[in-house]
Amino acid sequence: MKKFLAAALLAATSPLAAQTIPSPEQIGALRDSAMDGDHYAWDITEGLTTEVGQRLAGTEAETRGRDWAVKKLTAMGFSNVRVEPFDMPVWTRGAESATILAPFPQKMVVAALGNSASTGPAGVTGEIVAFDSVDALRAAPDSAVKGKIVFIDHQMMPTQSGIGYGQFGAPRRQGPTVASKKGALAIVVRSIGTDHHRNPHAGVMTFNDGATPIPAGALSIPDAEQMARILKRGKPVTMHLVLVSQNIGTRQSGNVIAEVPGRDPSLPPILVGGHLDSWDLGTGAIDDASGVAIAAAAAKRIMDAGRPLRTIRIVWFGAEEVGLFGGLDYRAKHGKEPHYALLESDFGADRIWKVDSKLGDARKPEAEAIGNALAPLGIVTGSFTEAEGSDIGPMLADGLPGVGLSQDGTRYFDYHHTPDDTLDKIDPAQLRQNVAAWTAVLAVLSGGIEEPKRSKRR
Amino acid sequence: MKKFLAAALLAATSPLAAQTIPSPEQIGALRDSAMDGDHYAWDITEGLTTEVGQRLAGTEAETRGRDWAVKKLTAMGFSNVRVEPFDMPVWTRGAESATILAPFPQKMVVAALGNSASTGPAGVTGEIVAFDSVDALRAAPDSAVKGKIVFIDHQMMPTQSGIGYGQFGAPRRQGPTVASKKGALAIVVRSIGTDHHRNPHAGVMTFNDGATPIPAGALSIPDAEQMARILKRGKPVTMHLVLVSQNIGTRQSGNVIAEVPGRDPSLPPILVGGHLDSWDLGTGAIDDASGVAIAAAAAKRIMDAGRPLRTIRIVWFGAEEVGLFGGLDYRAKHGKEPHYALLESDFGADRIWKVDSKLGDARKPEAEAIGNALAPLGIVTGSFTEAEGSDIGPMLADGLPGVGLSQDGTRYFDYHHTPDDTLDKIDPAQLRQNVAAWTAVLAVLSGGIEEPKRSKRR
């Protein structure tokens, strides 16, 4: 007991300074118990993907997701379960098809990119002009592009860290703006992904620099490769493209928040999160039902073990996919309040292989304790000066402390933003490893977990 | 030269009796050269899937496939290239969707089964009644099924031989008839497949025993598993199903035939084939562009080496998928003529691991020579009394001799009849092993290959 009091006193005087860390034995026991038998994360992932399905930001499906979340987090025994709503502009998908008319008539599989303009139900027809990168498109004279349908190819390869998503995502993120400014009729890109299935990868893009929105879609990877083979024949290729997208105006989204109250509510909380919304093609299992599930499961396991010194705040962010609206809303409302650490899980649920942290020099012992607690799970300690996350990214950039747990992303971009992001892609054993790692991190940061007093028996 | 003459004389007097077999050295050289560098099979597979795409039987796409085939086989130097046309009833796919309305609204991925009735554009809505097998559906009282949408689940696992397709294909083949006779509104089955992608597996079925056609579709496997999870919640599940299929009447299909003329045209030919048509969702790479490619590539390699004693007849059958129309038409026209052996490749292009034959006791030396010629490719010798094939199946059952080369089917049913049956699923190295095996078999059966006379140089 003394240990917990000491930690509380220390924390009260200097909330962001070093605090007492639970014993390696206590942390190890919590970690191993999660590894052996956690079912909370599976229950949430299975429940959310089955009972809600896809959760496109700002739509009634995301609203159902929030309702489900409030009910679930309440049933799990968390406190202060609430929704913090915010408004946002909403884009929705409609009918879509891509048909090669000449020289070799055939249908291709396409999905509109988020914020694509509509072709109208009748579609548009144009000649394909192909580039192997955004830079090549940029370098082309406008006359080569004007009135045509731009096709951008690329070769994204799987990586463990997912590093390729930045570079190879450029055709999706910047391609539409560049194509529009050169007068293109429309653009289709090779899906930003690493699979070979007829499932296109959706994803958001925005038209910048005053570019007029044009229809913009992603071909599935086998279709993009087929396009490359057809183009290689050297004959003009014409495509009929239908992308009936719609901007439906301002709608409500929201962040769902729940807490494990700390013994000292005056202390800055630990934020653990993921995002509740998903793209609309799959059921958002790896992106990001498993993320919200891992965060809540770890918090629940700490709560089951006793009362942490400081509050653990679960945040299931809304509207991440379409522009970090939830993260930015939380930041606007709470970003100036002190937080002890920010953590977000948004890279699937395959095995965590690396931990990074940005807790500051004074808290090096905590960062080291995290490394020691995770090593038995095969997790290597990376940086002490970096952490990342999507919704929490802007707040980390603001200087708030954080911890980052990196999942193995080797197969993440096989499913990312596709119809294939479904529950069967979650490996229950690896999901438990995630929960074990998160539980260990929360235990280290908790300030000490006080076991519940036994009720007196009469 | 003497050897070839002897074989010709022997064959002429007793066309189906034992004949001279080329030397193991000659056979091995032909085999190894195919293994090292065959490009014919890849060229055909790539060309047909790229320049024609899907080739649904009886449609203009299959006609384009035949035109392509005639042009390609002629360009490769084969003789007697021709189409043998036949008429057939044609079914086509239209708009299709499956939406769960309650208790958890969401879209599922569905494809109509061949010969499905149409729901009409407005679709039908009904409560789901689920069974885990056709037998369970059969055992159910009509009252439990009447007016409902039947869902049949199953658990097909991958096998090397593909043996599960017979048993686990029953929901697709027999389910619709049984459901119809019990008064079901419609039926959806778990796709007959072994993958976990949002790609439904099409396939043919027929309504038998006077059953009235009803709408019949296949859910993708992740969707079927989602359905099972939803049903497990115990609440009534209602689905809105749209399958706008159409019987468009009698159209023309055809078999494309080409030959490597034998030195003795009076001898029964060796038939090597595959089927030119495909399902309409993918580009029919594994089913069966690679099959027609392997058959033609092996024949071409024999032709390149010299003149075989007996004719090698390539048959690219039409309309296999929808009911063996091509195979039955060939049988009606040529099934009474003697054939030296029938061979068909219709199980993808992964590595061949087994050879079976049914050549009769008198030709055991040929069967053994085939086994010996294939062993260096890692191919095991199976039966001497069995061979199989789809289009050639009825003629084999009639008693014609044949050889069967079994591809590894472990991943075949991941792609079979889905949008995912595309060129990227073909492994060029394994495709070459197929050509090497087929070339070796044709060499053994050839009656001897006479090397071309060198032209005299002046």
PDB file of C-alpha atoms in Angstrom, chain A residues 342 356-358 383 385-389 396 401-404:
ATOM      1  CA  LEU A 342      -1.084   9.160 -25.779  1.00  0.00           C
ATOM      2  CA  ASP A 356       8.845   3.512 -29.505  1.00  0.00           C
ATOM      3  CA  SER A 357       8.223   6.179 -26.935  1.00  0.00           C
ATOM      4  CA  LYS A 358       8.493   9.883 -26.486  1.00  0.00           C
ATOM      5  CA  SER A 383      13.277   5.056 -30.261  1.00  0.00           C
ATOM      6  CA  THR A 385      12.248  10.221 -28.793  1.00  0.00           C
ATOM      7  CA  GLU A 386       9.466   9.271 -31.185  1.00  0.00           C
ATOM      8  CA  ALA A 387       5.950   7.973 -31.095  1.00  0.00           C
ATOM      9  CA  GLU A 388       3.262   8.056 -33.726  1.00  0.00           C
ATOM     10  CA  GLY A 389      -0.417   7.578 -34.283  1.00  0.00           C
ATOM     11  CA  LEU A 396       2.135  14.329 -30.403  1.00  0.00           C
ATOM     12  CA  PRO A 401       4.111  12.506 -24.632  1.00  0.00           C
ATOM     13  CA  GLY A 402       3.268   9.163 -26.210  1.00  0.00           C
ATOM     14  CA  VAL A 403       4.074   5.517 -26.723  1.00  0.00           C
ATOM     15  CA  GLY A 404       3.875   3.747 -30.096  1.00  0.00           C
TER      16      GLY A 404
END
